[in-house]
Amino acid sequence: MLDIDFIVANPGAVKAAIEAKQVDLDLDALLALHEEVKVLVGEVEELRHERNVLSKQTGSASADERGDLIERSRAVGTRIKELETPLREKQETLQLLLLRVPNIPGADEPVGPDEESNVELRRVGDVPMFSFAARDHVDLLEMHDWADIGRAGKIAGSRSYALKGDLLLLEMALWRFALDFTQQRDFTLISMPAMAREAAFVGTGHFPHGQEDVYRLGEDDLYLSGTAEVGLNSLHSEEILSVADLPVRYAGFSPCFRREAGAAGRDVRGLLRVHQFFKVEQYVACAADKDESARWFDMLLANGEAIVSALELPYRVIRLSTGDMGAGKVRTWDIECWIPSQEQYRETHSVSEYYDWQARRTDLRYRDAEGKVRHMFTLNNTALATPRILVPLLENHQQADGTVRVPEALRAYVGGRETLSSPS
RNA sequence: GGAGGGGUGGCAGAGCGGACGAAUGCAACGGUCUUGAAAACCGUCGUGCGCGCAAGCGUACCGGGGGUUCGAAUCCCUCCCCCUCCGCCA
């Protein structure tokens, strides 16, 4: 959500953002409604004042004055009620419109309608050149009995999986690796509820758009989060933190659920795009300062790069275009790891910067050095998500005999083993 | 799932239909005193919205929403959260 005063003062910039982000929203209608609400609020408050004065007099009035005062006060009350209903409706409508106003994309980000306009920033690491017939990750899983995807599908449908044996241990090793990594960089480790109320999803900006990609637990008015960000972002809602408490830094661990409603038929093979996964998510809420926010963005990105580098995965960094980055974001850069079987890079990390867009929706505030209450700036990035990361990990580190080399940084987490192979 | 008890300012805790945006204590902040600190004393000390250069004024908020009333922190309804006991359970 943008500051309404900012919208009023900069309608041109907001309209440009609406276009760049491809949002369906009539800003002029929003501004007109805002004006209407303002006038109506003024009228209602004036009437309330009148009623308050009369009521106050009633309390200390003599018996013969009382009747008259009550009568006049009652008349004012009736007029208030007549205005309150339409006012409430207009305020609710305005609020819904405000929730749909996108953030202003950063001036340096590529402008374009979709991923075609994304810009590659850099490539790091050498793509492996196999001297043998390389297997894709599903073949490797089957070869070593590391997963049962077929039977998992019988239980829960497509995009389900069941990791087995050493691969389950490897998955857990990756979680532990990511938790240690983030903790060493002063993130507070925290597990997050996988389910949350609607308000939390509105807070991050996942709602009101994007409802179709979220599992709904209708009986209980809860939804399954697709990322720990949903919970993390609401952790300090409705509080006013001290500037000394900032930045707030969490590494949130949680199971994640996505319906993948918009991806029908895409990436159905294997572990790349599944309904249920696990993620360690980096989350930062810092003071309302664009330079500081930019520094945290760099840091979150650097952490992501350090993690894939430690896993010895070739990757690239891309800047998402305005049409691809999501309504709430100032900018989003992705880290994509090389998938040999697909001969392309695929997203494993996504860094996002919001300024105060999420904080206004979530009511995340702090008192600055001058004592002024301000909204925080929020950012997030993946630290590590499994099982997706297993895809590049297995495929890039496979050897001619089908065994998989364990990258140095991970060995401490798998009992010192240098390779993974079939159970004997 | 059943029975009961609670949610008031940063914290503790009064208030239970009008003079209550809310006593009191603690914490915090500013000041006096002091070589410095502590103590003591004086003062300040919630948020949103509207108007205003500002001081300030108005309005709303005592878990959320709705209602009764001339008037609600106080009464009613409903939802949420916390606590205790019973049941079930990893």
Short mmCIF file of C-alpha atoms (C1' of nucleotides) in Angstrom, two decimals:
data_model
loop_
_atom_site.label_atom_id
_atom_site.label_comp_id
_atom_site.label_asym_id
_atom_site.label_seq_id
_atom_site.Cartn_x
_atom_site.Cartn_y
_atom_site.Cartn_z
CA MET A 1 0.00 0.00 0.00
CA LEU A 2 1.22 3.46 -0.82
CA ASP A 3 0.67 6.49 1.37
CA ILE A 4 -2.60 8.09 0.22
CA ASP A 5 -0.99 11.53 0.49
CA PHE A 6 1.74 10.35 -1.87
CA ILE A 7 -0.85 9.07 -4.32
CA VAL A 8 -2.73 12.36 -4.24
CA ALA A 9 0.49 14.33 -4.75
CA ASN A 10 1.92 12.07 -7.47
CA PRO A 11 -0.92 10.66 -9.57
CA GLY A 12 1.30 10.58 -12.67
CA ALA A 13 3.95 8.38 -11.08
CA VAL A 14 1.31 6.05 -9.67
CA LYS A 15 -0.44 5.75 -13.04
CA ALA A 16 2.88 4.92 -14.66
CA ALA A 17 3.41 2.20 -12.06
CA ILE A 18 -0.07 0.82 -12.65
CA GLU A 19 0.78 0.53 -16.32
CA ALA A 20 4.27 -0.87 -15.84
CA LYS A 21 3.00 -3.45 -13.35
CA GLN A 22 0.02 -4.29 -15.54
CA VAL A 23 -2.50 -3.71 -12.78
CA ASP A 24 -6.17 -3.26 -13.59
CA LEU A 25 -7.05 -0.18 -11.57
CA ASP A 26 -8.78 3.14 -12.22
CA LEU A 27 -6.75 5.64 -10.23
CA ASP A 28 -9.04 8.57 -11.00
CA ALA A 29 -11.96 6.68 -9.50
CA LEU A 30 -9.87 6.00 -6.42
CA LEU A 31 -8.93 9.66 -6.05
CA ALA A 32 -12.53 10.79 -6.50
CA LEU A 33 -13.71 8.32 -3.88
CA HIS A 34 -11.01 9.48 -1.51
CA GLU A 35 -12.27 13.06 -1.87
CA GLU A 36 -15.83 11.92 -1.24
CA VAL A 37 -14.86 10.03 1.88
CA LYS A 38 -12.92 12.99 3.19
CA VAL A 39 -15.90 15.31 2.86
CA LEU A 40 -18.25 12.78 4.40
CA VAL A 41 -15.92 12.14 7.33
CA GLY A 42 -15.84 15.88 7.97
CA GLU A 43 -19.63 16.06 8.08
CA VAL A 44 -19.98 13.06 10.35
CA GLU A 45 -17.33 14.31 12.75
CA GLU A 46 -19.04 17.67 12.98
CA LEU A 47 -22.33 15.98 13.84
CA ARG A 48 -20.64 13.76 16.40
CA HIS A 49 -19.20 16.84 18.01
CA GLU A 50 -22.66 18.33 18.21
CA ARG A 51 -24.02 15.20 19.81
CA ASN A 52 -21.15 14.98 22.27
CA VAL A 53 -21.79 18.55 23.42
CA LEU A 54 -25.52 17.93 23.89
CA SER A 55 -24.99 14.66 25.72
CA LYS A 56 -22.46 16.22 28.02
CA GLN A 57 -24.98 18.94 28.90
CA THR A 58 -27.67 16.35 29.50
CA GLY A 59 -25.69 14.79 32.31
CA SER A 60 -25.68 17.94 34.41
CA ALA A 61 -28.93 19.47 33.17
CA SER A 62 -31.94 20.20 35.34
CA ALA A 63 -34.97 17.98 34.97
CA ASP A 64 -36.94 20.36 32.77
CA GLU A 65 -33.99 21.01 30.41
CA ARG A 66 -33.28 17.32 30.04
CA GLY A 67 -36.16 16.40 27.78
CA ASP A 68 -35.32 19.06 25.26
CA LEU A 69 -31.61 18.17 25.19
CA ILE A 70 -32.30 14.47 24.73
CA GLU A 71 -34.72 15.26 21.93
CA ARG A 72 -32.18 17.41 20.06
CA SER A 73 -29.39 14.90 20.65
CA ARG A 74 -31.55 12.09 19.36
CA ALA A 75 -32.25 14.03 16.17
CA VAL A 76 -28.52 14.52 15.59
CA GLY A 77 -27.96 10.85 16.27
CA THR A 78 -30.44 9.92 13.58
CA ARG A 79 -28.64 12.07 11.02
CA ILE A 80 -25.31 10.52 12.01
CA LYS A 81 -26.69 7.04 11.46
CA GLU A 82 -28.00 8.04 8.04
CA LEU A 83 -24.52 9.15 6.99
CA GLU A 84 -22.53 6.38 8.67
CA THR A 85 -23.74 3.52 6.53
CA PRO A 86 -22.79 5.02 3.16
CA LEU A 87 -19.56 6.30 4.72
CA ARG A 88 -18.60 2.85 5.90
CA GLU A 89 -19.33 1.36 2.50
CA LYS A 90 -17.28 3.99 0.71
CA GLN A 91 -14.40 3.55 3.14
CA GLU A 92 -14.40 -0.19 2.58
CA THR A 93 -14.42 0.24 -1.18
CA LEU A 94 -11.62 2.79 -0.95
CA GLN A 95 -9.58 0.44 1.20
CA LEU A 96 -9.96 -2.35 -1.36
CA LEU A 97 -8.84 0.00 -4.12
CA LEU A 98 -5.87 1.17 -2.06
CA LEU A 99 -4.79 -2.43 -1.52
CA ARG A 100 -4.55 -2.81 -5.28
CA VAL A 101 -2.31 0.19 -5.88
CA PRO A 102 1.09 -1.19 -6.89
CA ASN A 103 4.41 0.05 -5.64
CA ILE A 104 6.53 2.35 -7.79
CA PRO A 105 9.20 0.21 -9.45
CA GLY A 106 12.80 1.30 -9.03
CA ALA A 107 14.00 3.68 -11.73
CA ASP A 108 16.86 1.39 -12.77
CA GLU A 109 14.76 -1.76 -13.19
CA PRO A 110 13.95 -3.02 -16.68
CA VAL A 111 10.53 -2.00 -17.95
CA GLY A 112 8.51 -4.61 -19.78
CA PRO A 113 5.36 -6.71 -19.68
CA ASP A 114 6.79 -10.10 -18.68
CA GLU A 115 9.87 -12.26 -18.13
CA GLU A 116 11.01 -11.64 -21.70
CA SER A 117 12.13 -8.21 -20.54
CA ASN A 118 14.16 -9.49 -17.61
CA VAL A 119 17.83 -8.57 -17.75
CA GLU A 120 20.71 -10.87 -16.91
CA LEU A 121 23.16 -9.19 -14.59
CA ARG A 122 25.94 -11.75 -14.34
CA ARG A 123 26.85 -15.41 -14.60
CA VAL A 124 28.99 -17.07 -11.95
CA GLY A 125 30.59 -20.51 -12.04
CA ASP A 126 31.28 -22.83 -14.92
CA VAL A 127 28.52 -24.88 -16.42
CA PRO A 128 29.60 -28.54 -16.21
CA MET A 129 30.68 -30.30 -19.42
CA PHE A 130 29.94 -33.97 -18.86
CA SER A 131 32.12 -36.56 -20.65
CA PHE A 132 29.36 -39.10 -20.17
CA ALA A 133 25.62 -39.32 -20.72
CA ALA A 134 24.35 -37.20 -17.90
CA ARG A 135 21.15 -38.17 -16.14
CA ASP A 136 18.42 -35.84 -15.09
CA HIS A 137 17.53 -35.67 -11.42
CA VAL A 138 14.53 -37.99 -11.72
CA ASP A 139 16.72 -40.69 -13.26
CA LEU A 140 19.22 -40.24 -10.46
CA LEU A 141 16.46 -40.51 -7.85
CA GLU A 142 15.16 -43.72 -9.39
CA MET A 143 18.60 -45.21 -9.91
CA HIS A 144 19.45 -44.87 -6.21
CA ASP A 145 15.95 -45.37 -4.79
CA TRP A 146 16.13 -41.88 -3.35
CA ALA A 147 12.49 -41.04 -3.88
CA ASP A 148 9.13 -42.51 -4.67
CA ILE A 149 7.36 -40.04 -6.87
CA GLY A 150 4.91 -42.48 -8.41
CA ARG A 151 3.38 -43.72 -5.18
CA ALA A 152 3.39 -40.22 -3.70
CA GLY A 153 1.26 -39.18 -6.66
CA LYS A 154 -1.16 -41.96 -5.83
CA ILE A 155 -1.58 -40.42 -2.38
CA ALA A 156 -1.64 -36.71 -3.13
CA GLY A 157 -1.73 -36.19 -6.88
CA SER A 158 0.80 -34.78 -9.28
CA ARG A 159 3.60 -32.56 -8.02
CA SER A 160 3.91 -34.78 -4.95
CA TYR A 161 7.04 -36.64 -3.92
CA ALA A 162 8.41 -38.81 -1.16
CA LEU A 163 12.13 -38.55 -0.53
CA LYS A 164 13.83 -41.71 0.68
CA GLY A 165 16.94 -42.76 2.50
CA ASP A 166 20.03 -40.64 2.09
CA LEU A 167 18.17 -38.05 0.08
CA LEU A 168 15.88 -37.28 2.98
CA LEU A 169 18.98 -36.92 5.11
CA LEU A 170 20.51 -34.70 2.44
CA GLU A 171 17.41 -32.52 2.48
CA MET A 172 17.68 -32.11 6.22
CA ALA A 173 21.40 -31.43 5.88
CA LEU A 174 20.57 -28.56 3.54
CA TRP A 175 18.12 -27.07 6.04
CA ARG A 176 20.72 -27.27 8.76
CA PHE A 177 23.36 -25.77 6.50
CA ALA A 178 21.09 -22.84 5.66
CA LEU A 179 20.14 -22.29 9.31
CA ASP A 180 23.78 -22.25 10.40
CA PHE A 181 24.66 -19.92 7.55
CA THR A 182 21.98 -17.35 8.38
CA GLN A 183 22.52 -17.57 12.11
CA GLN A 184 26.20 -16.77 11.60
CA ARG A 185 25.09 -13.63 9.77
CA ASP A 186 23.00 -12.43 12.73
CA PHE A 187 19.62 -13.57 11.56
CA THR A 188 17.37 -14.80 14.36
CA LEU A 189 16.34 -18.34 13.55
CA ILE A 190 12.64 -18.86 13.92
CA SER A 191 10.15 -21.46 12.79
CA MET A 192 6.91 -20.16 11.35
CA PRO A 193 3.36 -21.44 11.33
CA ALA A 194 2.61 -22.79 7.88
CA MET A 195 -0.92 -21.51 8.14
CA ALA A 196 -2.08 -17.98 8.62
CA ARG A 197 -5.14 -15.77 8.57
CA GLU A 198 -6.19 -13.68 5.63
CA ALA A 199 -4.81 -10.51 7.20
CA ALA A 200 -1.26 -11.85 7.08
CA PHE A 201 -1.56 -12.54 3.36
CA VAL A 202 -2.97 -9.09 2.78
CA GLY A 203 -0.01 -7.74 4.72
CA THR A 204 2.59 -9.26 2.43
CA GLY A 205 0.59 -8.39 -0.68
CA HIS A 206 -0.25 -11.99 -1.58
CA PHE A 207 -3.92 -11.00 -1.18
CA PRO A 208 -6.27 -9.77 -2.52
CA HIS A 209 -4.48 -10.88 -5.69
CA GLY A 210 -3.09 -14.38 -5.83
CA GLN A 211 -5.77 -16.15 -3.82
CA GLU A 212 -5.91 -18.84 -6.47
CA ASP A 213 -2.37 -19.98 -5.69
CA VAL A 214 -3.02 -20.53 -1.99
CA TYR A 215 -4.59 -23.54 -0.29
CA ARG A 216 -7.56 -22.53 1.78
CA LEU A 217 -8.62 -24.27 4.98
CA GLY A 218 -12.19 -23.08 4.75
CA GLU A 219 -13.45 -24.74 7.92
CA ASP A 220 -11.05 -22.70 10.00
CA ASP A 221 -10.64 -19.48 8.01
CA LEU A 222 -6.97 -20.19 7.50
CA TYR A 223 -4.70 -20.45 4.49
CA LEU A 224 -1.49 -22.40 3.94
CA SER A 225 1.46 -20.10 3.41
CA GLY A 226 3.60 -20.42 0.33
CA THR A 227 6.49 -18.87 2.24
CA ALA A 228 7.49 -18.06 5.82
CA GLU A 229 7.50 -14.43 4.72
CA VAL A 230 3.75 -14.38 5.33
CA GLY A 231 4.17 -15.07 9.02
CA LEU A 232 7.43 -13.20 9.48
CA ASN A 233 5.94 -10.03 8.06
CA SER A 234 3.11 -10.04 10.60
CA LEU A 235 5.29 -10.86 13.59
CA HIS A 236 5.52 -7.22 14.71
CA SER A 237 2.30 -5.87 13.28
CA GLU A 238 0.48 -3.30 15.41
CA GLU A 239 3.55 -2.75 17.54
CA ILE A 240 5.66 0.37 17.58
CA LEU A 241 9.27 -0.70 17.81
CA SER A 242 12.10 1.49 18.95
CA VAL A 243 14.63 2.49 16.31
CA ALA A 244 17.14 0.61 18.45
CA ASP A 245 15.25 -2.62 17.71
CA LEU A 246 15.96 -2.24 13.99
CA PRO A 247 16.84 -3.84 11.75
CA VAL A 248 14.71 -6.85 12.52
CA ARG A 249 16.36 -9.87 10.91
CA TYR A 250 14.82 -13.32 10.77
CA ALA A 251 15.64 -16.59 9.10
CA GLY A 252 12.24 -18.25 9.08
CA PHE A 253 11.92 -21.97 8.56
CA SER A 254 8.61 -23.46 7.50
CA PRO A 255 6.86 -25.92 5.26
CA CYS A 256 5.45 -24.08 2.25
CA PHE A 257 2.41 -24.87 0.12
CA ARG A 258 1.53 -23.66 -3.33
CA ARG A 259 -1.32 -24.71 -5.58
CA GLU A 260 0.64 -23.82 -8.72
CA ALA A 261 -2.71 -23.01 -10.28
CA GLY A 262 -1.17 -20.86 -12.99
CA ALA A 263 1.44 -23.43 -13.93
CA ALA A 264 -0.71 -26.27 -15.17
CA GLY A 265 1.37 -28.69 -17.18
CA ARG A 266 4.63 -26.84 -16.53
CA ASP A 267 7.52 -28.58 -14.77
CA VAL A 268 5.40 -31.54 -13.73
CA ARG A 269 8.34 -33.94 -13.82
CA GLY A 270 10.36 -34.36 -10.67
CA LEU A 271 11.11 -32.02 -7.83
CA LEU A 272 11.37 -28.65 -9.53
CA ARG A 273 7.83 -27.42 -8.99
CA VAL A 274 5.92 -29.16 -6.20
CA HIS A 275 2.95 -28.33 -4.00
CA GLN A 276 4.71 -28.83 -0.69
CA PHE A 277 8.25 -27.83 0.11
CA PHE A 278 10.46 -26.40 2.84
CA LYS A 279 12.24 -23.13 2.94
CA VAL A 280 14.57 -21.08 5.07
CA GLU A 281 13.59 -17.52 4.28
CA GLN A 282 15.60 -14.39 5.01
CA TYR A 283 13.50 -11.45 6.17
CA VAL A 284 14.58 -7.92 7.07
CA ALA A 285 12.59 -4.96 8.38
CA CYS A 286 14.76 -1.87 8.61
CA ALA A 287 14.42 1.87 9.15
CA ALA A 288 12.65 3.90 6.46
CA ASP A 289 15.73 4.82 4.50
CA LYS A 290 16.26 3.96 0.86
CA ASP A 291 20.04 3.74 1.15
CA GLU A 292 19.80 1.41 4.10
CA SER A 293 17.21 -0.67 2.29
CA ALA A 294 19.55 -0.92 -0.69
CA ARG A 295 22.35 -2.12 1.56
CA TRP A 296 20.11 -4.86 2.95
CA PHE A 297 19.08 -5.80 -0.55
CA ASP A 298 22.75 -6.25 -1.46
CA MET A 299 23.31 -8.25 1.69
CA LEU A 300 20.34 -10.57 1.12
CA LEU A 301 21.46 -11.11 -2.45
CA ALA A 302 25.05 -11.72 -1.37
CA ASN A 303 23.84 -14.31 1.16
CA GLY A 304 21.90 -16.12 -1.53
CA GLU A 305 24.88 -16.09 -3.85
CA ALA A 306 27.18 -17.26 -1.07
CA ILE A 307 24.87 -20.19 -0.39
CA VAL A 308 24.68 -21.39 -3.99
CA SER A 309 28.42 -20.80 -4.31
CA ALA A 310 29.04 -22.91 -1.23
CA LEU A 311 26.96 -25.60 -2.89
CA GLU A 312 29.24 -25.18 -5.93
CA LEU A 313 26.35 -24.48 -8.27
CA PRO A 314 26.74 -22.41 -11.43
CA TYR A 315 24.22 -19.59 -11.35
CA ARG A 316 23.20 -16.29 -12.80
CA VAL A 317 21.55 -13.20 -11.35
CA ILE A 318 18.71 -11.58 -13.22
CA ARG A 319 16.76 -8.39 -12.68
CA LEU A 320 13.04 -8.87 -13.13
CA SER A 321 11.16 -6.47 -15.35
CA THR A 322 8.35 -4.34 -14.00
CA GLY A 323 5.71 -6.69 -15.39
CA ASP A 324 7.30 -9.76 -13.83
CA MET A 325 8.24 -8.51 -10.38
CA GLY A 326 4.91 -8.34 -8.58
CA ALA A 327 2.76 -5.37 -7.66
CA GLY A 328 4.25 -4.59 -4.28
CA LYS A 329 7.88 -4.59 -5.18
CA VAL A 330 10.36 -1.84 -5.83
CA ARG A 331 12.62 -4.43 -7.38
CA THR A 332 13.14 -8.16 -7.53
CA TRP A 333 16.33 -9.92 -8.53
CA ASP A 334 16.43 -13.67 -8.89
CA ILE A 335 19.25 -16.12 -8.52
CA GLU A 336 18.89 -18.94 -11.02
CA CYS A 337 20.93 -22.14 -10.82
CA TRP A 338 22.03 -24.15 -13.81
CA ILE A 339 19.93 -27.24 -14.54
CA PRO A 340 22.02 -29.45 -16.86
CA SER A 341 19.11 -31.59 -18.06
CA GLN A 342 17.20 -28.49 -19.13
CA GLU A 343 20.29 -26.65 -20.34
CA GLN A 344 19.02 -23.53 -18.67
CA TYR A 345 19.11 -21.59 -15.45
CA ARG A 346 16.10 -21.89 -13.14
CA GLU A 347 15.05 -19.77 -10.21
CA THR A 348 16.14 -20.90 -6.77
CA HIS A 349 16.22 -17.54 -4.94
CA SER A 350 14.31 -14.31 -5.20
CA VAL A 351 15.29 -11.07 -3.48
CA SER A 352 12.58 -8.46 -3.08
CA GLU A 353 12.56 -4.90 -1.83
CA TYR A 354 9.30 -3.23 -0.79
CA TYR A 355 10.14 0.03 0.97
CA ASP A 356 7.05 0.69 3.18
CA TRP A 357 4.51 -0.98 0.88
CA GLN A 358 4.13 -4.10 3.03
CA ALA A 359 4.62 -2.20 6.28
CA ARG A 360 1.64 0.05 5.58
CA ARG A 361 -0.58 -2.96 4.94
CA THR A 362 0.71 -4.77 7.98
CA ASP A 363 1.04 -1.81 10.34
CA LEU A 364 4.76 -2.28 10.95
CA ARG A 365 6.00 0.85 12.66
CA TYR A 366 8.84 2.22 14.72
CA ARG A 367 9.73 5.44 16.46
CA ASP A 368 12.68 7.15 14.83
CA ALA A 369 15.44 9.12 16.53
CA GLU A 370 13.29 12.27 16.48
CA GLY A 371 10.38 10.44 18.09
CA LYS A 372 8.34 10.34 14.89
CA VAL A 373 6.34 7.19 14.19
CA ARG A 374 7.23 5.75 10.80
CA HIS A 375 6.63 2.63 8.75
CA MET A 376 9.53 0.23 8.35
CA PHE A 377 11.00 -0.90 5.06
CA THR A 378 10.85 -4.64 4.40
CA LEU A 379 12.87 -7.02 2.24
CA ASN A 380 13.22 -10.74 1.84
CA ASN A 381 15.14 -13.42 0.03
CA THR A 382 15.25 -17.16 -0.04
CA ALA A 383 18.09 -18.68 1.93
CA LEU A 384 17.42 -22.18 0.68
CA ALA A 385 14.37 -24.07 -0.55
CA THR A 386 14.12 -27.84 -0.78
CA PRO A 387 13.52 -30.00 -2.67
CA ARG A 388 14.01 -27.59 -5.57
CA ILE A 389 17.67 -27.00 -4.78
CA LEU A 390 18.20 -30.77 -4.99
CA VAL A 391 17.60 -30.59 -8.72
CA PRO A 392 20.69 -28.53 -9.61
CA LEU A 393 22.60 -30.10 -6.73
CA LEU A 394 22.16 -33.68 -7.93
CA GLU A 395 22.46 -32.91 -11.60
CA ASN A 396 25.53 -30.68 -11.46
CA HIS A 397 27.44 -32.94 -9.08
CA GLN A 398 26.64 -36.28 -10.67
CA GLN A 399 29.51 -38.46 -11.76
CA ALA A 400 29.88 -40.97 -14.58
CA ASP A 401 28.74 -43.88 -12.41
CA GLY A 402 25.69 -42.02 -11.21
CA THR A 403 27.04 -41.28 -7.76
CA VAL A 404 26.79 -37.70 -6.57
CA ARG A 405 29.68 -35.68 -5.21
CA VAL A 406 28.87 -33.83 -2.01
CA PRO A 407 30.15 -30.25 -2.07
CA GLU A 408 32.74 -29.49 0.57
CA ALA A 409 30.50 -27.11 2.53
CA LEU A 410 27.84 -29.77 2.97
CA ARG A 411 30.02 -32.67 4.05
CA ALA A 412 29.95 -31.80 7.74
CA TYR A 413 26.18 -32.19 7.57
CA VAL A 414 26.21 -35.65 6.00
CA GLY A 415 28.63 -37.33 8.33
CA GLY A 416 31.69 -36.37 6.31
CA ARG A 417 30.64 -38.29 3.22
CA GLU A 418 32.18 -37.15 -0.06
CA THR A 419 29.77 -38.92 -2.35
CA LEU A 420 26.23 -40.21 -2.20
CA SER A 421 25.42 -43.52 -3.81
CA SER A 422 22.82 -46.25 -3.77
CA PRO A 423 22.06 -48.02 -0.50
CA SER A 424 23.90 -51.35 -0.42
"C1'" G B 1 -15.05 -31.65 22.30
"C1'" G B 2 -16.98 -30.02 27.57
"C1'" A B 3 -16.79 -26.46 32.02
"C1'" G B 4 -15.01 -21.99 34.01
"C1'" G B 5 -11.88 -17.31 34.36
"C1'" G B 6 -9.70 -13.25 31.77
"C1'" G B 7 -8.16 -9.40 27.72
"C1'" U B 8 -7.67 -1.48 29.87
"C1'" G B 9 -1.66 3.00 27.86
"C1'" G B 10 5.76 0.23 27.19
"C1'" C B 11 4.68 -2.90 31.86
"C1'" A B 12 1.68 -3.59 36.34
"C1'" G B 13 -3.15 -2.24 37.68
"C1'" A B 14 -7.90 0.84 39.11
"C1'" G B 15 -12.40 2.13 36.81
"C1'" C B 16 -17.97 -1.32 35.68
"C1'" G B 17 -23.60 4.07 32.22
"C1'" G B 18 -22.17 11.01 32.20
"C1'" A B 19 -17.18 15.22 34.97
"C1'" C B 20 -12.75 8.85 31.59
"C1'" G B 21 -8.23 9.00 26.61
"C1'" A B 22 -8.76 6.79 31.26
"C1'" A B 23 -6.53 6.97 38.71
"C1'" U B 24 -2.07 5.07 40.80
"C1'" G B 25 2.75 2.69 40.60
"C1'" C B 26 6.97 1.29 37.57
"C1'" A B 27 9.73 2.19 33.21
"C1'" A B 28 11.19 6.03 29.62
"C1'" C B 29 12.43 11.17 28.32
"C1'" G B 30 13.63 16.52 29.75
"C1'" G B 31 15.10 19.54 33.92
"C1'" U B 32 16.71 21.03 39.18
"C1'" C B 33 20.35 19.38 42.66
"C1'" U B 34 25.58 16.92 42.33
"C1'" U B 35 32.70 17.12 40.73
"C1'" G B 36 30.05 12.80 38.37
"C1'" A B 37 26.38 9.19 39.41
"C1'" A B 38 22.43 7.54 42.59
"C1'" A B 39 18.47 9.38 45.53
"C1'" A B 40 15.00 13.29 45.92
"C1'" C B 41 12.03 16.95 43.57
"C1'" C B 42 9.56 19.38 39.08
"C1'" G B 43 7.78 18.52 34.23
"C1'" U B 44 6.72 15.51 29.76
"C1'" C B 45 5.06 10.95 28.42
"C1'" G B 46 -0.65 6.42 23.32
"C1'" U B 47 -2.24 5.96 18.09
"C1'" G B 48 -5.07 6.99 13.53
"C1'" C B 49 -7.83 10.64 10.77
"C1'" G B 50 -9.45 15.92 9.70
"C1'" C B 51 -8.44 21.32 10.17
"C1'" G B 52 -4.15 24.57 11.33
"C1'" C B 53 2.42 27.65 9.71
"C1'" A B 54 2.20 26.43 14.74
"C1'" A B 55 0.25 26.30 19.57
"C1'" G B 56 -3.81 23.71 19.34
"C1'" C B 57 -8.89 22.22 18.19
"C1'" G B 58 -12.24 18.33 16.52
"C1'" U B 59 -13.12 13.06 15.92
"C1'" A B 60 -12.35 7.82 16.67
"C1'" C B 61 -9.97 4.00 19.43
"C1'" C B 62 -9.92 0.50 26.65
"C1'" G B 63 -8.76 -7.44 22.04
"C1'" G B 64 -11.85 -7.13 16.70
"C1'" G B 65 -16.78 -6.24 14.70
"C1'" G B 66 -21.97 -5.09 15.53
"C1'" G B 67 -25.96 -3.33 18.81
"C1'" U B 68 -28.77 -0.75 23.05
"C1'" U B 69 -28.70 4.47 24.92
"C1'" C B 70 -29.36 11.53 24.63
"C1'" G B 71 -24.54 9.45 26.34
"C1'" A B 72 -20.60 3.07 26.52
"C1'" A B 73 -14.00 1.16 28.85
"C1'" U B 74 -18.60 0.19 31.64
"C1'" C B 75 -24.90 -3.09 29.31
"C1'" C B 76 -26.16 -6.84 25.10
"C1'" C B 77 -24.65 -9.97 20.72
"C1'" U B 78 -20.72 -12.10 18.00
"C1'" C B 79 -15.79 -13.34 16.68
"C1'" C B 80 -10.55 -13.65 18.17
"C1'" C B 81 -6.73 -14.40 21.78
"C1'" C B 82 -4.80 -15.95 26.71
"C1'" C B 83 -5.31 -18.87 31.38
"C1'" U B 84 -7.37 -23.17 34.56
"C1'" C B 85 -9.77 -27.99 34.84
"C1'" C B 86 -11.89 -32.49 32.24
"C1'" G B 87 -11.76 -35.45 27.65
"C1'" C B 88 -8.89 -36.78 23.26
"C1'" C B 89 -4.07 -36.85 21.20
"C1'" A B 90 1.82 -36.58 18.37
#
